[in-house]
XYZ file of C-alpha atoms in Angstrom:
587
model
C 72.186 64.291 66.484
C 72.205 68.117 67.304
C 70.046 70.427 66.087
C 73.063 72.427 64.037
C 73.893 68.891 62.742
C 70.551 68.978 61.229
C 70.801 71.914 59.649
C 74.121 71.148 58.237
C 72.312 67.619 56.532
C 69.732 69.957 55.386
C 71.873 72.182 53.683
C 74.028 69.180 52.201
C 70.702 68.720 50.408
C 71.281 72.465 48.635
C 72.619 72.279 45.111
C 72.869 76.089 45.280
C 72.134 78.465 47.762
C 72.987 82.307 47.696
C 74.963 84.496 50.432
C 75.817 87.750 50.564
C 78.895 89.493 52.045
C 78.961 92.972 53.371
C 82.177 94.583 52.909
C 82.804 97.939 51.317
C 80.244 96.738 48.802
C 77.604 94.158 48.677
C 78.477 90.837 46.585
C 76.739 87.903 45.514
C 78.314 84.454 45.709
C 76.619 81.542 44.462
C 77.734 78.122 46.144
C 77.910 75.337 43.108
C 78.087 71.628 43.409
C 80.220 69.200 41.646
C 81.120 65.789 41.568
C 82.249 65.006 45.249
C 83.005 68.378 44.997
C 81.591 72.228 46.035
C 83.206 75.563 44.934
C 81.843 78.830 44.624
C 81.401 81.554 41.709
C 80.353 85.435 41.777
C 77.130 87.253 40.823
C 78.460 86.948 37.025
C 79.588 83.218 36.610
C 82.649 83.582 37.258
C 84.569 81.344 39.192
C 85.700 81.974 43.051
C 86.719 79.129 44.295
C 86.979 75.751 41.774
C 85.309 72.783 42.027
C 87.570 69.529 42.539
C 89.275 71.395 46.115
C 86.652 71.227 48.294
C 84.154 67.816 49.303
C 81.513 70.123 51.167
C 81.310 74.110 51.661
C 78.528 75.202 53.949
C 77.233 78.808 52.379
C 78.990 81.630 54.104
C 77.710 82.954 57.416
C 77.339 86.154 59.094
C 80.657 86.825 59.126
C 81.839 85.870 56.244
C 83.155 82.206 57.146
C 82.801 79.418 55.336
C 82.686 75.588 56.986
C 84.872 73.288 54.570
C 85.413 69.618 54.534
C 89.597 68.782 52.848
C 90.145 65.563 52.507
C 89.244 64.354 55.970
C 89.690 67.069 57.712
C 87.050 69.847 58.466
C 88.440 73.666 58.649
C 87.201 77.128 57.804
C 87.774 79.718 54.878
C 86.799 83.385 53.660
C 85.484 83.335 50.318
C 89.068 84.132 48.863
C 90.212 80.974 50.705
C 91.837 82.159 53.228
C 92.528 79.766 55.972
C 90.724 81.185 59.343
C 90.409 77.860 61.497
C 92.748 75.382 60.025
C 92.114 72.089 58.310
C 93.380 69.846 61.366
C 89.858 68.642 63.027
C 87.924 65.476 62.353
C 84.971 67.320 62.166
C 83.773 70.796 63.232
C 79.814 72.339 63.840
C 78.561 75.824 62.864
C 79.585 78.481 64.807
C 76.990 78.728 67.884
C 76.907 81.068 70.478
C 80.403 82.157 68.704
C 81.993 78.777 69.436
C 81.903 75.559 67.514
C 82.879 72.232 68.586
C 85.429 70.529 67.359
C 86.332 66.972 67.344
C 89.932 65.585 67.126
C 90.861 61.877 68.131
C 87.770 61.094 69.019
C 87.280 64.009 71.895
C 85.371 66.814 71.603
C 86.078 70.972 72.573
C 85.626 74.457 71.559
C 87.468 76.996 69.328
C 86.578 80.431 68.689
C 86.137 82.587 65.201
C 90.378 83.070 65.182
C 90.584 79.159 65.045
C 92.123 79.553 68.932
C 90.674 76.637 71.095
C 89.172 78.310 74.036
C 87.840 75.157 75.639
C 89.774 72.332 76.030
C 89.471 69.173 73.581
C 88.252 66.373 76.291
C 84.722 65.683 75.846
C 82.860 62.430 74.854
C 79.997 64.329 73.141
C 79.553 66.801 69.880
C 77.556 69.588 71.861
C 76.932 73.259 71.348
C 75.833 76.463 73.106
C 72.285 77.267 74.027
C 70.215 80.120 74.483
C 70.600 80.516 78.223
C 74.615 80.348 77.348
C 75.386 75.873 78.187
C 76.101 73.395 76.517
C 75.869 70.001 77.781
C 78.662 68.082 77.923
C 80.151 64.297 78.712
C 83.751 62.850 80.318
C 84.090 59.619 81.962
C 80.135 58.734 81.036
C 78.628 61.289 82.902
C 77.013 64.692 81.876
C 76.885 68.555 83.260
C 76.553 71.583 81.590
C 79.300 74.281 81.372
C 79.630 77.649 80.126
C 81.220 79.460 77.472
C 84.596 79.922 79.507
C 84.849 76.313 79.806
C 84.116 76.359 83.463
C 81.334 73.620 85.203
C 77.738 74.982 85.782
C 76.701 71.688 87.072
C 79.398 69.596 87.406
C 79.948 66.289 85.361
C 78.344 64.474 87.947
C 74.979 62.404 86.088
C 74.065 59.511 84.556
C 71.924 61.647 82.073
C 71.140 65.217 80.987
C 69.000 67.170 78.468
C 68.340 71.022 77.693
C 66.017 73.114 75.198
C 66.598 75.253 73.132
C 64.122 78.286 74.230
C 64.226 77.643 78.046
C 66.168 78.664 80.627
C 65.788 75.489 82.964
C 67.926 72.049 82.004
C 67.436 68.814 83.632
C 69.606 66.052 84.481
C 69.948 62.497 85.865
C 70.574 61.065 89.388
C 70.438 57.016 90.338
C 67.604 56.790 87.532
C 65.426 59.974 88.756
C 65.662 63.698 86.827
C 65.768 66.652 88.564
C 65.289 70.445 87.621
C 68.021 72.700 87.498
C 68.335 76.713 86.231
C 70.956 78.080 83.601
C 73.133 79.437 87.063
C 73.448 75.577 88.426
C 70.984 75.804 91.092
C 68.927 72.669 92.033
C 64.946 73.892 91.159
C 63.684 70.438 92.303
C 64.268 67.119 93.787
C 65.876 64.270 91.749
C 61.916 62.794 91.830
C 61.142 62.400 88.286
C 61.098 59.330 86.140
C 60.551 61.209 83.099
C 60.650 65.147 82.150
C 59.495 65.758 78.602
C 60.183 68.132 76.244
C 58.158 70.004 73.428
C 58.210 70.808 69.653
C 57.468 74.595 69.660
C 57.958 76.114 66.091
C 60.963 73.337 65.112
C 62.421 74.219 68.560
C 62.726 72.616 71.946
C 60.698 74.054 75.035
C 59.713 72.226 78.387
C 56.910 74.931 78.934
C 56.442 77.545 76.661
C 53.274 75.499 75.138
C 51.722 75.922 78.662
C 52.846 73.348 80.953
C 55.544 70.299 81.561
C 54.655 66.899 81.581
C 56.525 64.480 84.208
C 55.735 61.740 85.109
C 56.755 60.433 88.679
C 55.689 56.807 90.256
C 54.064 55.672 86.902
C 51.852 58.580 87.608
C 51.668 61.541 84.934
C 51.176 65.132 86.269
C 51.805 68.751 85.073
C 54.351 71.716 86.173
C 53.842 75.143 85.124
C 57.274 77.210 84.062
C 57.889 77.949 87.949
C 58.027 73.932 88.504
C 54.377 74.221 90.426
C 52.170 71.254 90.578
C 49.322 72.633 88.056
C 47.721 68.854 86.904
C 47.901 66.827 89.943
C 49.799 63.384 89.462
C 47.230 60.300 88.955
C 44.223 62.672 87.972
C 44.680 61.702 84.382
C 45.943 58.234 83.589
C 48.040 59.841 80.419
C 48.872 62.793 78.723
C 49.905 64.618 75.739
C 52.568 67.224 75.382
C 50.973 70.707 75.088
C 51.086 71.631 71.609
C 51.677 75.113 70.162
C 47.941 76.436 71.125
C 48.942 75.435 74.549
C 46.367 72.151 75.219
C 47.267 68.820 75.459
C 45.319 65.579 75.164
C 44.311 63.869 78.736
C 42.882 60.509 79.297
C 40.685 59.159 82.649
C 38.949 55.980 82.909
C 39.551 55.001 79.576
C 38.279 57.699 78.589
C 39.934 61.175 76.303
C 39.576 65.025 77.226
C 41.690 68.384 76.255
C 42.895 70.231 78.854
C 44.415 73.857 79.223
C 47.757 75.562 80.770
C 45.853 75.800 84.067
C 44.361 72.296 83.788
C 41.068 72.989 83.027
C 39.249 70.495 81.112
C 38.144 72.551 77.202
C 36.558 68.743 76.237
C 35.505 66.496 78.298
C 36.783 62.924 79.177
C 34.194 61.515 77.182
C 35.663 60.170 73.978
C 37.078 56.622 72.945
C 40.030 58.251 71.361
C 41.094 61.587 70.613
C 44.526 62.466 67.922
C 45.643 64.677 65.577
C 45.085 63.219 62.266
C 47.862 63.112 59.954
C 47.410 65.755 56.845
C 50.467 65.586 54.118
C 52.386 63.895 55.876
C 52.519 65.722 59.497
C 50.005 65.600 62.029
C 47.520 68.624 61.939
C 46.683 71.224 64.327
C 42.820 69.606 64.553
C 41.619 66.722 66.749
C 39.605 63.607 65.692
C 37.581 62.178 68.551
C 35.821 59.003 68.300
C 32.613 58.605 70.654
C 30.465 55.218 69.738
C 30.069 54.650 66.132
C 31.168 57.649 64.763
C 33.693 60.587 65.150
C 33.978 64.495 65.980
C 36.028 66.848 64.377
C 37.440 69.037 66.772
C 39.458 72.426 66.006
C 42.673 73.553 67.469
C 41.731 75.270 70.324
C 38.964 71.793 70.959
C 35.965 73.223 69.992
C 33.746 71.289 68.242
C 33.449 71.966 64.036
C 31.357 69.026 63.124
C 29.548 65.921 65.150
C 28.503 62.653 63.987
C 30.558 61.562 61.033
C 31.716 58.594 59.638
C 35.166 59.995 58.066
C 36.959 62.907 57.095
C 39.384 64.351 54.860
C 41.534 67.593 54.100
C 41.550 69.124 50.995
C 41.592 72.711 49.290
C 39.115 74.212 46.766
C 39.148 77.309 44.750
C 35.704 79.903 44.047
C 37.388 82.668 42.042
C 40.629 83.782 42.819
C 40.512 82.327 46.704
C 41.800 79.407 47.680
C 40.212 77.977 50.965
C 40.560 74.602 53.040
C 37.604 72.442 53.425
C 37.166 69.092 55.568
C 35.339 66.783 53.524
C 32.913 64.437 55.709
C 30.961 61.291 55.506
C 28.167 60.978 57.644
C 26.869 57.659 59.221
C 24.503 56.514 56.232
C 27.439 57.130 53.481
C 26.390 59.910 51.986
C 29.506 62.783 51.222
C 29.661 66.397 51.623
C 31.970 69.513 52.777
C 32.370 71.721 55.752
C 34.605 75.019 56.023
C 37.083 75.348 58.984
C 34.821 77.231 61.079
C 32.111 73.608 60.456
C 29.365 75.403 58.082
C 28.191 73.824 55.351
C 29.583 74.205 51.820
C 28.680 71.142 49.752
C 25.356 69.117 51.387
C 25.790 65.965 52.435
C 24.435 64.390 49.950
C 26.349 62.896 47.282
C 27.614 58.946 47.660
C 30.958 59.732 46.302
C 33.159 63.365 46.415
C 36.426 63.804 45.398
C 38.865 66.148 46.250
C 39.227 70.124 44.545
C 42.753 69.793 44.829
C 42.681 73.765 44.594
C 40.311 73.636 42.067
C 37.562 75.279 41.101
C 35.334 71.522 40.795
C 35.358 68.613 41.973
C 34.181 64.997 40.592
C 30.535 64.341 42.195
C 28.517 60.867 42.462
C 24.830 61.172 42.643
C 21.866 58.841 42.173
C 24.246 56.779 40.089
C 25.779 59.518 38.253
C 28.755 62.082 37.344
C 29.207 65.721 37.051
C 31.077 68.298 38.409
C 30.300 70.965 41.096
C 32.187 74.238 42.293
C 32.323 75.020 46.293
C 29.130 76.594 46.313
C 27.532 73.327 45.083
C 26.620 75.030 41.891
C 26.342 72.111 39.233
C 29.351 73.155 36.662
C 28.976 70.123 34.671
C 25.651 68.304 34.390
C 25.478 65.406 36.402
C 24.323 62.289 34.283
C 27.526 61.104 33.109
C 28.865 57.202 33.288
C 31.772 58.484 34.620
C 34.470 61.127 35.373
C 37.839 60.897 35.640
C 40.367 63.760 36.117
C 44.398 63.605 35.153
C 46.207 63.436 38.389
C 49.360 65.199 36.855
C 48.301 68.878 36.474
C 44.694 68.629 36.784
C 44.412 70.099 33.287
C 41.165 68.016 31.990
C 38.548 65.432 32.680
C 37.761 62.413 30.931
C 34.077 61.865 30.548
C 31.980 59.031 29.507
C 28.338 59.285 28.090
C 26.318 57.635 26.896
C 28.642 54.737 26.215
C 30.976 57.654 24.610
C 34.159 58.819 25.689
C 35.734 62.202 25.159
C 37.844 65.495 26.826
C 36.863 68.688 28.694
C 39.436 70.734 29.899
C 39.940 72.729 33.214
C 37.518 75.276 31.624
C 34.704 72.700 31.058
C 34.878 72.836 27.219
C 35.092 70.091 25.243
C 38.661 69.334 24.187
C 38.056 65.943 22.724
C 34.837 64.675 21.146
C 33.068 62.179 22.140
C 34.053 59.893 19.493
C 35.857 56.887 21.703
C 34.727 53.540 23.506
C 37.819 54.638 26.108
C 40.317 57.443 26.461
C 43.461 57.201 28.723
C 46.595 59.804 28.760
C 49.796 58.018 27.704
C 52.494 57.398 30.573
C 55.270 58.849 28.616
C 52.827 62.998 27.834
C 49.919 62.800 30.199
C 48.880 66.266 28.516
C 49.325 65.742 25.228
C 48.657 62.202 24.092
C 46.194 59.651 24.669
C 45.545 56.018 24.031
C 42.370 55.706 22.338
C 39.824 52.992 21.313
C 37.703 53.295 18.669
C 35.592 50.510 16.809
C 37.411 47.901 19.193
C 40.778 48.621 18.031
C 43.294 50.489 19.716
C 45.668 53.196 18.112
C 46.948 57.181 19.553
C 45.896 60.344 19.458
C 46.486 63.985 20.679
C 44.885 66.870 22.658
C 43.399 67.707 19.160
C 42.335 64.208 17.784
C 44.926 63.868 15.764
C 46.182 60.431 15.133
C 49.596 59.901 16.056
C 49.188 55.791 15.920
C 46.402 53.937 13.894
C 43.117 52.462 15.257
C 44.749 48.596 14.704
C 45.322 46.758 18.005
C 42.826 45.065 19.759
C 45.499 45.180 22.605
C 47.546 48.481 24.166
C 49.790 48.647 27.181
C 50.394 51.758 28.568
C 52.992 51.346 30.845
C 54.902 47.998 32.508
C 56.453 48.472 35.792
C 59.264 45.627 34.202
C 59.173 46.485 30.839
C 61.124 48.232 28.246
C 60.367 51.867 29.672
C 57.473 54.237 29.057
C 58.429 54.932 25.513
C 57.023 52.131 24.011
C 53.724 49.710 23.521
C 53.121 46.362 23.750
C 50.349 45.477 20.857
C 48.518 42.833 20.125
C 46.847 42.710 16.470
C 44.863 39.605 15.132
C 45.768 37.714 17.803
C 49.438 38.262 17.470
C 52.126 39.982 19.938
C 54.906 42.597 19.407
C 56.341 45.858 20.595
C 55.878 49.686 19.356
C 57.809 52.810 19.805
C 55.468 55.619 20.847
C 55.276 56.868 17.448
C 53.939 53.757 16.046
C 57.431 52.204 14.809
C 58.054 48.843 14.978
C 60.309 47.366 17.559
C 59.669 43.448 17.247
C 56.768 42.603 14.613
C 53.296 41.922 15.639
C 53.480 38.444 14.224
C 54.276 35.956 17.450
C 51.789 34.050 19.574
C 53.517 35.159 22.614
C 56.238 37.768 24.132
C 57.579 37.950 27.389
C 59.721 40.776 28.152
C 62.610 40.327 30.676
C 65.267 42.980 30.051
C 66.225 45.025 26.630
C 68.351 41.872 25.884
C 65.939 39.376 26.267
C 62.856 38.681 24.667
C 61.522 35.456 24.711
C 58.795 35.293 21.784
C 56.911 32.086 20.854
C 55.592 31.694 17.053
C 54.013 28.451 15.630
C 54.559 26.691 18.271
C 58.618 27.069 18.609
C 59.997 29.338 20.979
C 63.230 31.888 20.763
C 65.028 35.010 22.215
C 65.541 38.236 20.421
C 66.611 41.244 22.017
C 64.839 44.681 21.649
C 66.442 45.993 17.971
C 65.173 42.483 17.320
C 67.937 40.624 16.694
C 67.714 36.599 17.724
C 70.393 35.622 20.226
C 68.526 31.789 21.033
C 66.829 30.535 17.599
C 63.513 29.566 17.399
C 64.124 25.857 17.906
C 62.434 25.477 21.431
C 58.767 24.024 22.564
C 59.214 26.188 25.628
C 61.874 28.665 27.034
C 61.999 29.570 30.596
C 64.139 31.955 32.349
C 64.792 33.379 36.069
C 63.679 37.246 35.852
C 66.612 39.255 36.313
C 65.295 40.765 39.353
C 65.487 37.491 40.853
C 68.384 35.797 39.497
C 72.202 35.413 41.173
C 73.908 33.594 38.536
C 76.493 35.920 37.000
C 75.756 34.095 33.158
C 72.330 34.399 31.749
C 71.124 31.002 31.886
C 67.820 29.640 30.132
C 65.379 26.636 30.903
C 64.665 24.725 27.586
C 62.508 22.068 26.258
C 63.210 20.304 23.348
C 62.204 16.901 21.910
C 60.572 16.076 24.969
C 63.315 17.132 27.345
C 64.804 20.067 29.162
C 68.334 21.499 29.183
C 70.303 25.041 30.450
C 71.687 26.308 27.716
C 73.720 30.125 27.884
C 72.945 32.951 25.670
C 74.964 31.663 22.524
C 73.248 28.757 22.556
C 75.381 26.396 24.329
C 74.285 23.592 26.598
C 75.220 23.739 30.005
C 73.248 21.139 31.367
C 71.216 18.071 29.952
C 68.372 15.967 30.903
C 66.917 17.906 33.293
C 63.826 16.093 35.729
C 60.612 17.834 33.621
C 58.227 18.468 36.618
C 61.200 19.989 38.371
C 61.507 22.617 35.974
C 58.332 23.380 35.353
C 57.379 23.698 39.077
C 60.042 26.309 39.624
C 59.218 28.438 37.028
C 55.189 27.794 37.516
C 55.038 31.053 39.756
C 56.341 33.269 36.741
C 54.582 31.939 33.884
C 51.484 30.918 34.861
C-alpha cells in the first residue's frame, strides 16, 4: 500500500473536513457524508453538490480538484462538478509530483491535471512520484524507476526495488543481493547486500537521515553513513536497531545490549540483558528500558541514564497548578512505589506500597502502612491517609469513593465531601457514572444521586449493575426476600420480584422458575412457555445455529424440545444427555 493510499483511507475516515478555494474570493466548502454517499455544501448550508451522486469525494486540493469515485469508476471534478479527468479509470491516486496514477484493466500509468495521460498505461504496480522526482515501477515482474517523462532511470531490469520518501538514493534487487543506486541511475554500490533497511523519520521514509543505514551482508549487520561509507564495521555487533529520530540505535555483542551513535560510538555500553523502547499509549516511546540482573534502568532518549535499580515503571501525567508535567512512576526492588520527573529527580519518595496514576490530576490514590489517602506531586498529603480504601471514577475523574471506618461516602475532584458517609458501599451506575449511584445501606440495596437523593428504595438485598448478556445498562436485576426479578433504572418494574430464579437470554426470553415449576416470559413480561416445567433449558443465543428457538424441557420425569408456542418437537429425550450438554451453562 502507498503512502498516498494511506492518506486517502485516512481521510475515508473524515465525516467532514473543510477546504478552502482561492478564486476572486475566498470560500468555504464543507465536504458531508451520506449513506454510500458524499456531496458537498457552502459556508452557509447550502447545498453544492447533493448527496446520492457521488460514493467517495476526497476534500478539494490545492488546486481546486476534487478525487471522485462514480459508480466504479474513479475521475476528477471542480467543486461546480465540472468534469477535469474523466470518470473512465478503475481507480486513480492523489495528484503527486503533479501526476497521479491511474489504473485501467488491470495496468497502471500516469495522467496529468488536464486528465491527458502523459505516461503510458502498462505497469503492474500503483506507484507515485517521489521527492528526488521517481517512481518505481513494474512490467513483466521486474522493477526500475523512471521519471516524470515516462522515460527509464534504471531500467526494468530487477527482481526487487524500494525508495524513500526524503532521500535521494533508491535501491534495488539483483540474483537475491540489493545494491545502491542515486536519483540520476548511477550504480553507488555493488549488488552485495542481503538486506538494506529503511527508517520511520517523522511518518516518512529515510535510509539515513536518523544517522546511519543498516545492511546487513553475509548474515553480518554493519552501518553506512549517507555517502554509503562503512561507519559500523560488519560482525562488530551481532544485531542492530534502526537509528531512530535522535539518531542512535540499539546494538547487541555477546549477548549482550549497547546504544550507539551516527559515528558508531558506543553512548551505553554492551552491558545490559535487554534494552527496548517500552510501549506508552499504544506506540513505542522515545525512552529505553534496559534490564541488567534483577532489575531494570530507565534510560532517556539520547541513553543517558534517568533512574537505576528498579523493579518496574510506568508513564503517566500529573498536574501542580495550572502545569501539566510527565512523570515515570517506579518500583524499586523491595516493592515499595514512588515518582521520578523526566530529567530522574525525585517527586514522590519511594515509599508507598501502592501508587496510582494522576491521570493529569492534581492527586493521586496512595497506599501506605495499610492505608489510603491522596497526595499532590509534591507529596503533600491532600487527603489524610487512614482510609480503608479509595477508589476514583475512571470516566472523568470527577470524584473519589472513600471508605472509613467501615463507612462509605463521596469527595469530589476538589476534596469536599459530595456524599456522606452514610453507606456500607457506593458504586456509580453503568448507565450515569456522574450522577447516580448504587447504594447499600442497612444491607439492602436501592439508588441514589450526586446529592443523596433517592432515586430507588433501600429494598434489595441483591443489585446488578451491569450484565455483559443482559437486557442493556438501563435496567437492574434485584433480588428481594430471596426472590428474583428485573427493574428499570427508575425503580419500575419489568418482571416482579416474586420467582426463585431468572435467567436472562435475550429480550424475548426469560426463563423464570417459581415454586418449583419453570416458564418463559419475555421482557414486558408476557409468558410465551407456561409455567408447567420442572426445568427449562435452552442454547444461549450466542451459541445457537438452529434458525427456530428451541427449548430443553423436563416434565413428569422426562425431557422433550418443544418451540416457542409450546409445541413438542421432540419426545423422550435420554435425561443425562441433556443435562450434560447444558451442565456448562447452568451450573
Amino acid at each position: 500500500m502507498t503512502q498516498e493510499r494511506i492518506i486517502l483511507g485516512f481521510l475515508l475516515l473524515l465525516i467532514t473536513s473543510c477546504s478552502k478555494i482561492e478564486n476572486n474570493s475566498t470560500k468555504l466548502y464543507e465536504r458531508i457524508m451520506g449513506q454510500n454517499s458524499w456531496g458537498y455544501n457552502d459556508g452557509k448550508g447550502n447545498v453544492v453538490i447533493p448527496l446520492g451522486k457521488y460514493k467517495f469525494l476526497n476534500p478539494i486540493d490545492e488546486k481546486g480538484m476534487i478525487y471522485a469515485n462514480k459508480g466504479t469508476k474513479y475521475g476528477y471534478i471542480d467543486i461546480h462538478e465540472n468534469i477535469l479527468v474523466p470518470f473512465e479509470y478503475d481507480d486513480l491516486t492523489v495528484f503527486s509530483q503533479e501526476l497521479s496514477c491511474a489504473k485501467k484493466n488491470g495496468k497502471f500509468g500516469f495522467i496529468n491535471r488536464k486528465g491527458k495521460i502523459v505516461i503510458p498505461i502498462q505497469f503492474e504496480n500503483e506507484t507515485f512520484f517521489r521527492k528526488n522526482g521517481l517512481a518505481l515501477v513494474k512490467k513483466n515482474d521486474l522493477y526500475g524507476f523512471i521519471d516524470k517523462k515516462g522515460k527509464e532511470i534504471i531500467p526494468l531490469l530487477y527482481q526487487n526495488a524500494n525508495q524513500v520518501i526524503l532521500d535521494s538514493l533508491v535501491t534495488v534487487k539483483k540474483q537475491g543481493k540489493w545494491a545502491f543506486f542515486d536519483s540520476f541511475g548511477k550504480q553507488k554500490t555493488d549488488f552485495i547486500y542481503d538486506e538494506i533497511a529503511a527508517t520511520s523519520f517523522n511518518y516518512k521514509d529515510t535510509f539515513w537521515k536518523n544517522g546511519l543505514i543498516l545492511v546487513r551482508k553475509n548474515r553480518q549487520i554493519g552501518y553506512l553513513d549517507k555517502n554509503l561509507k562503512e561507519v559500523v564495521a560488519f560482525g562488530k555487533y551481532e544485531t542492530g536497531d534502526r537509528f531512530n529520530s535522535n539518531r542512535i540505535a540499539i546494538v547487541s555483542k555477546n549477548q549482550k545490549y549497547g546504544i550507539i551513535d551516527e559515528f558508531g560510538k558506543e553512548v551505553v555500553k554492551t552491558e545490559y540483558d535487554t534494552i527496548e523502547h517500552p510501549e506508552e499509549s499504544y506506540r513505542e516511546s522515545e525512552i529505553f528500558l534496559a534490564k541488567k540482573g534483577n532489575y531494570l534502568i530507565l534510560l532517556d532518549k539520547n541513553g543517558k541514564k534517568i533512574y537505576d535499580k528498579i523493579k518496574d515503571f510506568s508513564f503517566d501525567h500529573a498536574s501542580l497548578g495550572n502545569k501539566t508535567q510527565k512523570i515515570y512512576h517506579i518500583q524499586d526492588l523491595n516493592g515499595k512505589y514512588g515518582a521520578i520527573n523526566t530529567k530522574g529527580e525525585l517527586v514522590i519518595p519511594v515509599m508507598y506500597d501502592e501508587f496510582r496514576d494522576f491521570r493529569s490530576n492534581n492527586n493521586a490514590i496512595v497506599k501506605h502502612k495499610g492505608k489510603f489517602g491522596l497526595v499532590d506531586l509534591n507529596n503533600k498529603i491532600t487527603y489524610p491517609i487512614d482510609n480503608e480504601e479509595i477508589e476514583q471514577n475512571s470516566r472523568d475523574l470527577a470524584f473519589y469513593i472513600i471508605k472509613k471506618n467501615g463507612k462509605v461516602g463521596i469527595i469530589n475532584k476538589e476534596l469536599k465531601t459530595m456524599i456522606n458517609f452514610d453507606y456500607q458501599d457506593l458504586q456509580p451506575c453503568f448507565y450515569d457514572q456522574i450522577n447516580k449511584f448504587i447504594a447499600k445501606q442497612n444491607g439492602l440495596y436501592g439508588v441514589i444521586d450526586r446529592l443523596g437523593g433517592i432515586i430507588i428504595p433501600f429494598q434489595y438485598t441483591e443489585m446488578s449493575n451491569w450484565v455483559e448478556y443482559g437486557p442493556g445498562s438501563n435496567f437492574h436485576f434485584v433480588t428481594k426476600d430471596k426472590k428474583q426479578g428485573l427493574i428499570t433504572k427508575e425503580g419500575k418494574t419489568v418482571i416482579p420480584v416474586i420467582y426463585d430464579s431468572l435467567f436472562y437470554d435475550s429480550d424475548k426470553i426469560i426463563i423464570l422458575s417459581k415454586n418449583g415449576k419453570y416458564g418463559v416470559v419475555t421482557i414486558q413480561n408476557k409468558q410465551i412457555i407456561p409455567f408447567a416445567y420442572e426445568k427449562i433449558y435452552l442454547e444461549p443465543s450466542l451459541f445457537s445455529k438452529k434458525k427456530e428457538t428451541e427449548f430443553y424441557v423436563l416434565k413428569n420425569g422426562k425431557y422433550s424440545i418443544i418451540n416457542d408456542k409450546n409445541e413438542v418437537i421432540k419426545s423422550d429425550l435420554p435425561k443425562n444427555e441433556v443435562e450434560n450438554k447444558f451442565s456448562y451453562y447452568y451450573n
